[in-house]
mmCIF file of C-alpha atoms in Angstrom:
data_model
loop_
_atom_site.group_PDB
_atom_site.id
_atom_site.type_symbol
_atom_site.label_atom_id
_atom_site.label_comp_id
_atom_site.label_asym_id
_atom_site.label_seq_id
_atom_site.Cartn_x
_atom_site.Cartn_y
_atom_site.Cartn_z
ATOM 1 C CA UNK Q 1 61.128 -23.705 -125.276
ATOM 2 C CA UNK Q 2 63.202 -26.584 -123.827
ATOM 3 C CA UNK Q 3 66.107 -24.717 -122.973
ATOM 4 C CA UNK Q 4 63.470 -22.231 -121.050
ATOM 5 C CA UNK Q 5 65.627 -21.375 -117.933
ATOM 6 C CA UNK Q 6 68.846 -22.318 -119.079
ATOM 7 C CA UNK Q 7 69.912 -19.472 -121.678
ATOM 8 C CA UNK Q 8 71.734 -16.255 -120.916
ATOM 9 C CA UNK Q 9 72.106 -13.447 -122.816
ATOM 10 C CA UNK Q 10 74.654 -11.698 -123.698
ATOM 11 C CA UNK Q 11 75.564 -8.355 -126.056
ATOM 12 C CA UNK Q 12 76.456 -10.669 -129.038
ATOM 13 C CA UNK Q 13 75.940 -14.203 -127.321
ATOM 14 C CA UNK Q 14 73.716 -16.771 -125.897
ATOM 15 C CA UNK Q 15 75.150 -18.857 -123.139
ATOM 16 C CA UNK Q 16 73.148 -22.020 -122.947
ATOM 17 C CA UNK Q 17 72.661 -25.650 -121.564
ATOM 18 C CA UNK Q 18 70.019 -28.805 -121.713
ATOM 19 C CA UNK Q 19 69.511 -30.439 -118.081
ATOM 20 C CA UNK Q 20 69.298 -33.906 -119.982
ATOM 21 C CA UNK Q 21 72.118 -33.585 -122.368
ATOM 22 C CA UNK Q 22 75.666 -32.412 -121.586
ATOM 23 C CA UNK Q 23 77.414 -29.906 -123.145
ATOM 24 C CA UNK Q 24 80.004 -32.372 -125.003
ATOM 25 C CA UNK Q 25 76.873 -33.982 -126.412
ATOM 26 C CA UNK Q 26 75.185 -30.692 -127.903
ATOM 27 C CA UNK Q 27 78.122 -29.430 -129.550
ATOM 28 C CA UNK Q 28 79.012 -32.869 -131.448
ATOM 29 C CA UNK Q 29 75.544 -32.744 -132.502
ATOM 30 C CA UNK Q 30 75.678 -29.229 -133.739
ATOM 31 C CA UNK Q 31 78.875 -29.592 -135.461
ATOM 32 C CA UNK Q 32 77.345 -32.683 -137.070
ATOM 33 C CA UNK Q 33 74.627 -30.423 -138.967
ATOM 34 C CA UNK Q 34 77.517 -27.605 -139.611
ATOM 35 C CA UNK Q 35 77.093 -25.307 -135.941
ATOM 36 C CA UNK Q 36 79.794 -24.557 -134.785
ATOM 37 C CA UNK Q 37 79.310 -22.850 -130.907
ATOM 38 C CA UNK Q 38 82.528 -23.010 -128.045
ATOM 39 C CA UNK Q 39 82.294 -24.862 -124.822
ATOM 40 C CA UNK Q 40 84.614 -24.355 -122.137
ATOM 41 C CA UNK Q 41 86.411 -27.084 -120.121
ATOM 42 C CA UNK Q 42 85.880 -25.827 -117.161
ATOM 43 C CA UNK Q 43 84.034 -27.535 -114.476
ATOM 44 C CA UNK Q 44 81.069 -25.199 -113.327
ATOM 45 C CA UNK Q 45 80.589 -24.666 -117.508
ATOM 46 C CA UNK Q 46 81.604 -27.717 -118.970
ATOM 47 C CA UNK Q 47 77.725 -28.197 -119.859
ATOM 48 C CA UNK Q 48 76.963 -24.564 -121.861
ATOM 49 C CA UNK Q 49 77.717 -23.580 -124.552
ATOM 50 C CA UNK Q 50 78.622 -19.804 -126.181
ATOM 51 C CA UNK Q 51 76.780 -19.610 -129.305
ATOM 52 C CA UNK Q 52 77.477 -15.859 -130.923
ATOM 53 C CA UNK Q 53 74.818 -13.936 -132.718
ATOM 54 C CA UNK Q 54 74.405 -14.274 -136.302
ATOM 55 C CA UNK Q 55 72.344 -13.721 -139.067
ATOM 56 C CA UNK Q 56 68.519 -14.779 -138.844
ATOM 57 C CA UNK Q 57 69.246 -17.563 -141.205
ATOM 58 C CA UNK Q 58 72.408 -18.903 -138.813
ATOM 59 C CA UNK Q 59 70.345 -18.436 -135.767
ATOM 60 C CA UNK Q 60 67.415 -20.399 -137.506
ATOM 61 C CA UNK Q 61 69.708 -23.266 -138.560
ATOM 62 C CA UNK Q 62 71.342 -23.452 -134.687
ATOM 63 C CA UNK Q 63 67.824 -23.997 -133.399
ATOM 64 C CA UNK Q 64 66.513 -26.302 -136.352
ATOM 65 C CA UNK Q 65 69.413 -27.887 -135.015
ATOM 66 C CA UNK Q 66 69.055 -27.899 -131.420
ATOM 67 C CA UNK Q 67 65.644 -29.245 -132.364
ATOM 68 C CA UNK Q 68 66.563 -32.109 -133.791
ATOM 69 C CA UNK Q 69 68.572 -33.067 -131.181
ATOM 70 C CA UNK Q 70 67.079 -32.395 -128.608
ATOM 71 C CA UNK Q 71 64.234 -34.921 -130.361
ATOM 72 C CA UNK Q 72 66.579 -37.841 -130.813
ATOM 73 C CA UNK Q 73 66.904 -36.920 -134.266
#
């Protein structure tokens, strides 16, 4: 629900960003709890990230993930 506005969908892959948290930021955290997503150094995307579709279980972790995160966990 925090992401709200700032996901895109692809065919296989969810493009998304946090207004309050760059993209470096999300994917250290995500790595930390064993997601691994891209980011792009690239200056209009430098602050999403490409997470591909997985299994219901490796889409459950990446938000469990996100979640904690995003709560300063």
């Amino acid at each position: 629900d925090e992401l709200g506005d700032h996901i895109v969908r692809g065919d296989n892959f969810l493009f998304i960003a946090h207004p309050d948290h760059s993209g470096r930021v999300l994917q250290q955290g995500l790595r930390d709890r064993g997601v691994l997503v891209r980011r792009f150094e690239r200056p209009r995307i430098q602050d999403h990230l490409r997470v591909s579709i997985g299994t219901d279980e490796e889409m459950e972790a990446m938000c469990r993930a996100m979640e904690e995160i995003l709560k300063g966990q």
